[in-house]
mmCIF file of C-alpha atoms in Angstrom:
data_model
loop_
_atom_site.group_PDB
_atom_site.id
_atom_site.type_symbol
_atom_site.label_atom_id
_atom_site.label_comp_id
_atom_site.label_asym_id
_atom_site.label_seq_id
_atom_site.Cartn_x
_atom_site.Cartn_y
_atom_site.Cartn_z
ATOM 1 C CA UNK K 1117 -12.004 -9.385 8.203
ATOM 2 C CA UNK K 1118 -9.702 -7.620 5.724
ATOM 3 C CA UNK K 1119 -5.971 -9.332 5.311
ATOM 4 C CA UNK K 1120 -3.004 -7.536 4.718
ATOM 5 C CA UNK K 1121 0.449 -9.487 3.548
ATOM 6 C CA UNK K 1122 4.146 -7.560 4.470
ATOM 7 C CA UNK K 1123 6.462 -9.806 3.511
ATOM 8 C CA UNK K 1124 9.332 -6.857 4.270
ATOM 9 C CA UNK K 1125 7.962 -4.662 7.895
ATOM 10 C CA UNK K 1126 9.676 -2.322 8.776
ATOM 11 C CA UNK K 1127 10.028 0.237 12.114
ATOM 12 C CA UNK K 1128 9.936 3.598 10.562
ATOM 13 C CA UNK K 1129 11.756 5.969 12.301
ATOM 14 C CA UNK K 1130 11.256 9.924 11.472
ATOM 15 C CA UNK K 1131 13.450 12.671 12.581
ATOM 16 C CA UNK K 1132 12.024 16.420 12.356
ATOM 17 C CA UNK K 1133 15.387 18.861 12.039
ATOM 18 C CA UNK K 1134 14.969 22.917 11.201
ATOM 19 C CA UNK K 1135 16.942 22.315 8.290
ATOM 20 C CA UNK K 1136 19.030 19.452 6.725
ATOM 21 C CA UNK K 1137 21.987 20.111 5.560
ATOM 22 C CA UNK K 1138 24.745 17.740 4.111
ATOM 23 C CA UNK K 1139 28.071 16.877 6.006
ATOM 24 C CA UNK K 1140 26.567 19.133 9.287
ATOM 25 C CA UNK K 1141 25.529 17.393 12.577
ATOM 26 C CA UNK K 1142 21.667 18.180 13.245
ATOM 27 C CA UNK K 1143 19.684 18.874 16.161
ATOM 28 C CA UNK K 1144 16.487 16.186 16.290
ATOM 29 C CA UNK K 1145 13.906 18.769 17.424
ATOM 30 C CA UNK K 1146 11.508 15.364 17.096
ATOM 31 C CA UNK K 1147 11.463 12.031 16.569
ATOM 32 C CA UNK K 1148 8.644 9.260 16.163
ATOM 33 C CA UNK K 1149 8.504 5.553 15.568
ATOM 34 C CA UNK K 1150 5.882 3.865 13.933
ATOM 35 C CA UNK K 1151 4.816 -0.090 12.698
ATOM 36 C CA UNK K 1152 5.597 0.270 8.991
ATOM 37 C CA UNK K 1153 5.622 -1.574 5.696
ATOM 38 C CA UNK K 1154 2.836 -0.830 2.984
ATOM 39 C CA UNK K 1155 0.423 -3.695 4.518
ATOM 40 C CA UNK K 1156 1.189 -2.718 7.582
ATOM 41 C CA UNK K 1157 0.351 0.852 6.929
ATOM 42 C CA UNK K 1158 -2.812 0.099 4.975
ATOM 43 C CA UNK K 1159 -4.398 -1.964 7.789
ATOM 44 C CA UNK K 1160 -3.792 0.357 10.620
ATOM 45 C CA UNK K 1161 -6.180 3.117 8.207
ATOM 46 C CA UNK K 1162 -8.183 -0.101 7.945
ATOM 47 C CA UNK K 1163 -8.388 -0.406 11.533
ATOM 48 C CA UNK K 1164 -9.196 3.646 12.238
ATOM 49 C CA UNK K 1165 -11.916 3.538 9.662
ATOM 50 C CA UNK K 1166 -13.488 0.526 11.543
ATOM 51 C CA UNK K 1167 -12.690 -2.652 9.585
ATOM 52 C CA UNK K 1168 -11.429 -5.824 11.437
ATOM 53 C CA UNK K 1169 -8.052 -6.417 10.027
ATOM 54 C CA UNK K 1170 -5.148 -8.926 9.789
ATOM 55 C CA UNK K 1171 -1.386 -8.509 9.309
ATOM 56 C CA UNK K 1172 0.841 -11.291 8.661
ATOM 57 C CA UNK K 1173 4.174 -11.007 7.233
ATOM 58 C CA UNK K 1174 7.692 -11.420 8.658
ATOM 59 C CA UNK K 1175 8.781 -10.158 12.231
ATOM 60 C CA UNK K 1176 12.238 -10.489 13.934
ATOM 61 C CA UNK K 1177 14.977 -9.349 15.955
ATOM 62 C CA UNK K 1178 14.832 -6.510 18.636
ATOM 63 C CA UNK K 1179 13.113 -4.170 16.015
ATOM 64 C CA UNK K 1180 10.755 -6.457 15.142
ATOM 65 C CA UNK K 1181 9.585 -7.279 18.912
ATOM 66 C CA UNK K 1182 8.966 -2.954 18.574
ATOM 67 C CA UNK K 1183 7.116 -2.956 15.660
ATOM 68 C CA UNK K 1184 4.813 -5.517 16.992
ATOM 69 C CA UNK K 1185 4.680 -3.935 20.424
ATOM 70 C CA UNK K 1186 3.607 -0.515 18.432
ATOM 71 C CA UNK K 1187 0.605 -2.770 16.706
ATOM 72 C CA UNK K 1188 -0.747 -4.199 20.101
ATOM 73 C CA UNK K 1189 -2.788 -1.677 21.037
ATOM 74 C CA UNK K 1190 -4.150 -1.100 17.750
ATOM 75 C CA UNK K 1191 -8.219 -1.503 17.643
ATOM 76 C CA UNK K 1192 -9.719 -4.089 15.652
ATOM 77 C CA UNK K 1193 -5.901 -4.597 14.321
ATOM 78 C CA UNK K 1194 -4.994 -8.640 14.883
ATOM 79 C CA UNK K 1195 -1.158 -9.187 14.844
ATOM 80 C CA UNK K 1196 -0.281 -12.550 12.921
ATOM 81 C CA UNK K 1197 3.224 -12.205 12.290
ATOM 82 C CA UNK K 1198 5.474 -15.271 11.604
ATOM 83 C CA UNK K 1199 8.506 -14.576 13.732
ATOM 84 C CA UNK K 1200 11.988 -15.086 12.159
ATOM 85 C CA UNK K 1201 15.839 -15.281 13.375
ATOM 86 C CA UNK K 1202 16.773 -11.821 11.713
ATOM 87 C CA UNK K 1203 16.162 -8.372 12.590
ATOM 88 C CA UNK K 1204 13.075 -6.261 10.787
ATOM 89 C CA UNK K 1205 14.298 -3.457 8.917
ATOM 90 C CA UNK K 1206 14.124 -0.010 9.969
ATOM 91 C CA UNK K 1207 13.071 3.219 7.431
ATOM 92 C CA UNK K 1208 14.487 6.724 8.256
ATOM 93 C CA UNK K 1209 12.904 9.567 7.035
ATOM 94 C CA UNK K 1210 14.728 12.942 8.511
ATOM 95 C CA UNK K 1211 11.935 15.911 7.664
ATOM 96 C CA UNK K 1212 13.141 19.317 6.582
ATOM 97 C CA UNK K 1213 11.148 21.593 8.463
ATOM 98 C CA UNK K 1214 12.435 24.929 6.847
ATOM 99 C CA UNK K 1215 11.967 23.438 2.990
ATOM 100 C CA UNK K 1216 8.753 21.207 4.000
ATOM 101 C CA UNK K 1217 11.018 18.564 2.309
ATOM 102 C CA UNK K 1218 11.777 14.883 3.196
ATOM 103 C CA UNK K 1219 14.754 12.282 2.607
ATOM 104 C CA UNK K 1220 14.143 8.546 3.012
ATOM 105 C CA UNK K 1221 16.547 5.834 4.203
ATOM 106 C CA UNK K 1222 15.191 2.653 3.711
ATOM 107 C CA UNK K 1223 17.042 -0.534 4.566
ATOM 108 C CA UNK K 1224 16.451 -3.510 2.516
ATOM 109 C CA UNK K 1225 16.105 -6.141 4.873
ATOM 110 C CA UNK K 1226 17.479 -9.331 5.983
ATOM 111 C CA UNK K 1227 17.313 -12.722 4.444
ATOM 112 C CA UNK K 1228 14.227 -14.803 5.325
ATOM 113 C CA UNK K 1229 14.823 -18.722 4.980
ATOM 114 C CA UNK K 1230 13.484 -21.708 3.365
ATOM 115 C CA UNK K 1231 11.830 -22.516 6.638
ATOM 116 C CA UNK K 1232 10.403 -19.158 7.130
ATOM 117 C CA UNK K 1233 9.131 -18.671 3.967
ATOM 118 C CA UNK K 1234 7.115 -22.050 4.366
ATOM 119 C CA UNK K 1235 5.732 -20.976 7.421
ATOM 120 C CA UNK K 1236 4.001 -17.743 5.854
ATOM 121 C CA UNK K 1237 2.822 -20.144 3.543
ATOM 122 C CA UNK K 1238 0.987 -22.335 5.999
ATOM 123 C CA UNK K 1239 -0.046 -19.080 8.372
ATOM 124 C CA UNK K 1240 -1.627 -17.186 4.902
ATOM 125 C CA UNK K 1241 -3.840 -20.593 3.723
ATOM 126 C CA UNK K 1242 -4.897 -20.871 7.320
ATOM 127 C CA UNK K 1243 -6.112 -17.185 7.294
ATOM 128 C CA UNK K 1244 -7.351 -16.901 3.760
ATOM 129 C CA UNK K 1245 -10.911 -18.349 4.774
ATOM 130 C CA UNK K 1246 -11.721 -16.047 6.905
ATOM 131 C CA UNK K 1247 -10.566 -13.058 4.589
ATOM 132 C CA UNK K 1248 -13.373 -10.808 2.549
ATOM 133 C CA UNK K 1249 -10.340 -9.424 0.776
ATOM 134 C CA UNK K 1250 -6.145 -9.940 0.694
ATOM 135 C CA UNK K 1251 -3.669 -6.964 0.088
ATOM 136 C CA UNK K 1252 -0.171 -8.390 -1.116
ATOM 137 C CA UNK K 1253 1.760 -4.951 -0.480
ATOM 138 C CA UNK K 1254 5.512 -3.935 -1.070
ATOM 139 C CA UNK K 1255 8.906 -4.886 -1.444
ATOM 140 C CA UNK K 1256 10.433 -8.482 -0.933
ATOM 141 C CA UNK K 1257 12.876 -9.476 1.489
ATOM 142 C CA UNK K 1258 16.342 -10.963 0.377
ATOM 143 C CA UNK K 1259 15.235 -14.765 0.470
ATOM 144 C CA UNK K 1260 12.175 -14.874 -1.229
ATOM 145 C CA UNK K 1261 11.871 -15.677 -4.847
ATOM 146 C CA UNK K 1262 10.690 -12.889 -6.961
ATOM 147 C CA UNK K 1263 7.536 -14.698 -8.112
ATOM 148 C CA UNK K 1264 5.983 -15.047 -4.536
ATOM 149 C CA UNK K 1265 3.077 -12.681 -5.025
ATOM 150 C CA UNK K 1266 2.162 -14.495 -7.932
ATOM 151 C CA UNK K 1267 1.971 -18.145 -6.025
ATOM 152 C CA UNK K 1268 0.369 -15.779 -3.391
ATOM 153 C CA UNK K 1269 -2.576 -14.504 -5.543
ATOM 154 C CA UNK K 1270 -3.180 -17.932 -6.811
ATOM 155 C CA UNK K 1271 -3.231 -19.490 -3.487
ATOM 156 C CA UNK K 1272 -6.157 -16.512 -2.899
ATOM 157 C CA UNK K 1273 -7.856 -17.176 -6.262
ATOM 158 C CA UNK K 1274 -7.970 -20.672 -5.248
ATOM 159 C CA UNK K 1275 -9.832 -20.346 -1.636
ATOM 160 C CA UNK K 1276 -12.079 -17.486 -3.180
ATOM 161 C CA UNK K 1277 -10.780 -14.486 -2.039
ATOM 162 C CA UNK K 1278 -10.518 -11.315 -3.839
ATOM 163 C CA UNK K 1279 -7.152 -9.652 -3.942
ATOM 164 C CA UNK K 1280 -5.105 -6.536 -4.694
ATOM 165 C CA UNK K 1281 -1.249 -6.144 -5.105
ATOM 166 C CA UNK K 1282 0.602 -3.392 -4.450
ATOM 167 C CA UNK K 1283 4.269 -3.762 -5.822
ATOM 168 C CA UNK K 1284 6.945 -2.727 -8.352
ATOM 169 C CA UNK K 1285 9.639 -4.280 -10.574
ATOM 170 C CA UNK K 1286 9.382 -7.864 -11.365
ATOM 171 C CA UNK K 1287 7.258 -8.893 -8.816
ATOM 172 C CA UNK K 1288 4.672 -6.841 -10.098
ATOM 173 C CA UNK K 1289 5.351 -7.628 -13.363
ATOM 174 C CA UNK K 1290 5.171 -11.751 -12.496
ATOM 175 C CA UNK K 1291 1.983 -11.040 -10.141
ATOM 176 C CA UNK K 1292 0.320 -9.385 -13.009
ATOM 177 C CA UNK K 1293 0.575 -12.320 -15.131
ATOM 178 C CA UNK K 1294 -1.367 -14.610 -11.875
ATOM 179 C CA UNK K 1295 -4.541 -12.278 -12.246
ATOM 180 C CA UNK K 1296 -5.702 -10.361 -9.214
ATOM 181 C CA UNK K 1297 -8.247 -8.543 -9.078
ATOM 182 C CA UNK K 1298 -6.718 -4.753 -8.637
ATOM 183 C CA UNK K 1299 -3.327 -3.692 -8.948
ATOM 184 C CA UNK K 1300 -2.231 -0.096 -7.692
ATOM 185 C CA UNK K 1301 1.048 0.859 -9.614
ATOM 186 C CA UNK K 1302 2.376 4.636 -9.088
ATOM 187 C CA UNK K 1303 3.722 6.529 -12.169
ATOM 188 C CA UNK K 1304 6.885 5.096 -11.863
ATOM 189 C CA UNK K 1305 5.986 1.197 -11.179
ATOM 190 C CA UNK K 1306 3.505 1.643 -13.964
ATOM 191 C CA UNK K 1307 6.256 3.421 -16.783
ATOM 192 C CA UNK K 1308 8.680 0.280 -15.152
ATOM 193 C CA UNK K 1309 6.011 -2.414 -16.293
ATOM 194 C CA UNK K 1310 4.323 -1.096 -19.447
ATOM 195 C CA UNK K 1311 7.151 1.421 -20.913
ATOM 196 C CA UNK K 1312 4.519 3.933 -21.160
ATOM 197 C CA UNK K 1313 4.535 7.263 -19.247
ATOM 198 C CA UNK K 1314 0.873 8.208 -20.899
ATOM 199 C CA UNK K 1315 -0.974 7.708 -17.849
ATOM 200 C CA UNK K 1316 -4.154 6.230 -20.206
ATOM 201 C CA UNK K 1317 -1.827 4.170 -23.107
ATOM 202 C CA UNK K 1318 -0.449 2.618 -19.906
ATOM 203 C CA UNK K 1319 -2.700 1.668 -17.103
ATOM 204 C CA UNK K 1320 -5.009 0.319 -20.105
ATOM 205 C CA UNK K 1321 -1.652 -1.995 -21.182
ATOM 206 C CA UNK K 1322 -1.214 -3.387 -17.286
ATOM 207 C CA UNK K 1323 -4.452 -3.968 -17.781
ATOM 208 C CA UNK K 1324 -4.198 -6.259 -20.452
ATOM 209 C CA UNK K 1325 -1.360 -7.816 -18.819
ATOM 210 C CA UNK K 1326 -3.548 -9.895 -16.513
ATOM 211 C CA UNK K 1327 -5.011 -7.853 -13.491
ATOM 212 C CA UNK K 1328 -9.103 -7.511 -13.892
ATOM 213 C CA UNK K 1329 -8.532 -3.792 -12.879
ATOM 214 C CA UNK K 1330 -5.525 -1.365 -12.680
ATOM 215 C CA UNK K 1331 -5.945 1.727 -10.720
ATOM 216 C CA UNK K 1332 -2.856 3.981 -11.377
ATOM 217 C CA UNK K 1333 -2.021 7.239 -9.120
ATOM 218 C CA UNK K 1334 -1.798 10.146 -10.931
ATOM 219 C CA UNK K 1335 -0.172 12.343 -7.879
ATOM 220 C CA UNK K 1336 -2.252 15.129 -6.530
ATOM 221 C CA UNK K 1337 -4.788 14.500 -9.685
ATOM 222 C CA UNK K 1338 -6.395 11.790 -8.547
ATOM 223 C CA UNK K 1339 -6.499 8.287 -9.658
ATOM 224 C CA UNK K 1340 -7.212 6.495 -13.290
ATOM 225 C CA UNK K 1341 -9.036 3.305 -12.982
ATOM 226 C CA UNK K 1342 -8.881 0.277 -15.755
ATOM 227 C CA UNK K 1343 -11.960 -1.659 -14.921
ATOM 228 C CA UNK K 1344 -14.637 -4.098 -16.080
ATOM 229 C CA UNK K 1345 -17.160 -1.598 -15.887
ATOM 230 C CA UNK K 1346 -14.909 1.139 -17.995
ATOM 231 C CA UNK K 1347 -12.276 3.700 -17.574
ATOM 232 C CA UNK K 1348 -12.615 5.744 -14.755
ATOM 233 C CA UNK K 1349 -11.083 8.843 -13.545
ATOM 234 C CA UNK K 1350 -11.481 10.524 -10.169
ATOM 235 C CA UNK K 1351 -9.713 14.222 -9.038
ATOM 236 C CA UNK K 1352 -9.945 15.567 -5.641
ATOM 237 C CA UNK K 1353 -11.908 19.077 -5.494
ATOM 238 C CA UNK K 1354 -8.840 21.208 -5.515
ATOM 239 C CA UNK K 1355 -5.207 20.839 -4.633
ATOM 240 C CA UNK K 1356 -4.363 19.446 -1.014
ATOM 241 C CA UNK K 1357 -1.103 21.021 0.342
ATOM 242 C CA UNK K 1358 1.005 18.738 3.024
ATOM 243 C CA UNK K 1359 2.750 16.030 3.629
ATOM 244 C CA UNK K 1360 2.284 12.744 1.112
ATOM 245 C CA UNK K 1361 4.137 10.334 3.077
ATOM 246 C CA UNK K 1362 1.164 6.976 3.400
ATOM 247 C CA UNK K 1363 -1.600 8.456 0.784
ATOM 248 C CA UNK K 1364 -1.020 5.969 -1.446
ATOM 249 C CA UNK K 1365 -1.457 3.535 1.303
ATOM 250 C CA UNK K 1366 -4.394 4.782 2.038
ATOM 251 C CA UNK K 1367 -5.262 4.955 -1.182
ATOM 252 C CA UNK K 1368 -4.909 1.129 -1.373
ATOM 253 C CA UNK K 1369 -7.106 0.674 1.946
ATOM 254 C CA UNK K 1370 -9.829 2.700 0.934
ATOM 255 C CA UNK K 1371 -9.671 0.343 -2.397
ATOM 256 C CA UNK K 1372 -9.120 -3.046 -0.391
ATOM 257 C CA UNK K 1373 -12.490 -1.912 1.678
ATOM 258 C CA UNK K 1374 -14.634 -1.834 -1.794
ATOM 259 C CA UNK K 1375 -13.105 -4.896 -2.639
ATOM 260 C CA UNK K 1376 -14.217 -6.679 0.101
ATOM 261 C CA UNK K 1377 -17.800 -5.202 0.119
ATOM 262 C CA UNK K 1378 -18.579 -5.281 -4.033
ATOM 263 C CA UNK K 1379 -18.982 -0.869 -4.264
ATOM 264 C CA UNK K 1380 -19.222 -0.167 -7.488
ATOM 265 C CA UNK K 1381 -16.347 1.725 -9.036
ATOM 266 C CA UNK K 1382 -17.115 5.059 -8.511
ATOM 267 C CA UNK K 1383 -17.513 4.788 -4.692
ATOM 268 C CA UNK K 1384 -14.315 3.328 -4.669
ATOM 269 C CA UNK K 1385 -12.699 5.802 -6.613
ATOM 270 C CA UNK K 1386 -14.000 8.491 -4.746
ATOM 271 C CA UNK K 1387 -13.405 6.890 -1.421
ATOM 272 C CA UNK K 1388 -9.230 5.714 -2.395
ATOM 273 C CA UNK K 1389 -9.049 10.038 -3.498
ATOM 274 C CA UNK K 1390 -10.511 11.249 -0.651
ATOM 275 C CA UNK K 1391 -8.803 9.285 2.021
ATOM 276 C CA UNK K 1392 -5.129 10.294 0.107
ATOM 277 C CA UNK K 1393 -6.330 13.958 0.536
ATOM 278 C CA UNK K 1394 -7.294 13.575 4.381
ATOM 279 C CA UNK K 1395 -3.842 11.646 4.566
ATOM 280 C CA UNK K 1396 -1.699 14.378 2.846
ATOM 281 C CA UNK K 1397 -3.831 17.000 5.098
ATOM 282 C CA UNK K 1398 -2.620 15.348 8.406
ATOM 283 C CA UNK K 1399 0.044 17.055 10.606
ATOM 284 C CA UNK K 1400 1.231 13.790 11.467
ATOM 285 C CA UNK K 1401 2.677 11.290 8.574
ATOM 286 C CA UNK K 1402 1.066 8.110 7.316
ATOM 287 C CA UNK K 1403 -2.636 9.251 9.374
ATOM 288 C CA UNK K 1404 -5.295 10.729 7.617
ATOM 289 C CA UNK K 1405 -7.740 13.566 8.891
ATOM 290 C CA UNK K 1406 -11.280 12.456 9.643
ATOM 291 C CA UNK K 1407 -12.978 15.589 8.901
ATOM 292 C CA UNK K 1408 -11.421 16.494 5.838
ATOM 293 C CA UNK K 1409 -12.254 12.640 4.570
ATOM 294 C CA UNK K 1410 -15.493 13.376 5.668
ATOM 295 C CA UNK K 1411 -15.835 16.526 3.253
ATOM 296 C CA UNK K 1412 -14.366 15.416 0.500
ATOM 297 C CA UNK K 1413 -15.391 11.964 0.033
ATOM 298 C CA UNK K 1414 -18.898 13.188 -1.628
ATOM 299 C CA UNK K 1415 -16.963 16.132 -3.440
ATOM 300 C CA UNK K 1416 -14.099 14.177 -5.417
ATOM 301 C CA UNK K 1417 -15.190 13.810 -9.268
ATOM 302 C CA UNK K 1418 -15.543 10.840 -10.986
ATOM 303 C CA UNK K 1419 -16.107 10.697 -14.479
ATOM 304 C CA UNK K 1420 -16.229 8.140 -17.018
ATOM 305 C CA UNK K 1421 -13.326 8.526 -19.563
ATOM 306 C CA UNK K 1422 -14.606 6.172 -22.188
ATOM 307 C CA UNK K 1423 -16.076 2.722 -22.905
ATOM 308 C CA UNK K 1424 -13.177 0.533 -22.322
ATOM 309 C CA UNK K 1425 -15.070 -2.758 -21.082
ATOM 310 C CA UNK K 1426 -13.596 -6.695 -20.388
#
């Protein structure tokens, strides 16, 4: 099975309007709710691809009880959650249907205790054995100290198992430093860590910052890969028009599932570009589209930018 770590869930919560417009009261023409947090997300493409997958991570409260109700009937998707005292954060996104626009509200959670956090503990070393591959995904929750990732991945390199983080600020700069095996910074996280907004000066600079491989998003590009075996970079066919919301998730997942199965870096590439395409392609955020996966996954290009080996 393929483990996923969300320290900081969330129910996400989207309202479709015609238009928004500030300091006016809007008509919700539709609303969906959906089990969220980047683990979260990344496991549930997981699980629709056909991997067996794990989610643990924090729980609580009356929107937690949802979010887990909203996993249950998941496929192949095995809920363990550690339950705590506080409420789970909700996200808001309210979707612009006239400008094909979105605005995000995203709470920041509530605190998680000593107690709590020494229960993930126990729940992730118990699960770790049975892992081909851990994702340590998104934001932390008031309460936990900014270099948990980094005891995380060490706790992983210690039973064996492969891992990727996907973070930002100082917890990716601290996780870096522990060595995991991929890390999947965005333009932004990446600029944050290195300094560097030269997608190639920078990715190869996280790269020497610990992880074995960096695999940077470079939008509706593609992807730029720091790796063992070289410097990669993959491009979708041609421009995908839609909605973005959960590509780079799914990015992440179709990474995670070449972690876990050794496919060399090319297929990986390929697959992560692909599946971010079908996901931008959906009519419904954070899914992807089967059959445009399906076509593009042997169609994205990956080349090899130069002969930048460990």
């Amino acid at each position: 099975m393929i483990l996923t770590v969300t320290l900081n869930t969330a129910l996400d919560l989207t309202y479709q309007v015609p238009a928004l417009v500030p300091r006016a009261s809007h008509r919700v023409a539709l609303s969906t709710e959906r089990p969220g947090g980047k683990g979260v997300n990344v496991s549930r493409v997981l699980a629709a691809l056909g991997h067996e997958t794990v989610v643990t991570g924090f729980a609580g409260g009356a929107t937690g009880a949802r979010l887990r109700e909203l996993l249950a009937p998941v496929p192949r998707l095995t809920d363990a959650l550690v339950t705590v005292a506080a409420d789970t954060r909700r996200t808001v996104a309210v979707v612009d249907s006239a400008a094909g626009d979105t605005t995000q509200f995203n709470e920041a959670g509530a605190a998680v205790t000593a107690a709590e956090w020494a229960a993930l503990r126990e729940r992730y070393a118990r699960l770790l054995p049975g892992a081909a591959a851990v994702a340590l995904c998104g934001s932390l929750p008031p309460g936990v100290h900014v270099g948990a990732y980094a005891d995380l991945i060490r706790t992983a390199r210690a039973a064996g198992v492969p891992v990727l983080l996907d973070t930002s600020g100082e917890p990716l700069r601290r996780g870096i430093a522990a060595r995991p095996d991929v890390v999947k910074p965005n333009a932004e996280e990446l600029a944050g860590l290195t300094g560097s907004r030269e997608p190639r000066r920078a990715t190869l600079d996280a790269r020497r910052r610990g992880a074995h491989a960096v695999v940077s998003s470079l939008g509706p590009d593609g992807l730029l890969a720091a790796t063992p075996d070289g410097l990669w970079r993959a491009a979708p066919p041609a421009p995908v028009r839609g909605n973005p919301t959960g590509a780079g998730d799914s990015a992440v997942a179709a990474l995670l599932a070449g972690l876990a199965d050794g496919a060399p870096w090319p297929d990986r590439l390929a697959r992560a570009v692909a599946l971010s395409a079908a996901t931008v392609a959906s009519p419904v955020a954070g899914e992807f589209d089967p059959a445009v996966y399906a076509d593009l996954v042997g169609r994205v290009l990956v080349t090899e930018a130069d002969d930048t080996r460990a």
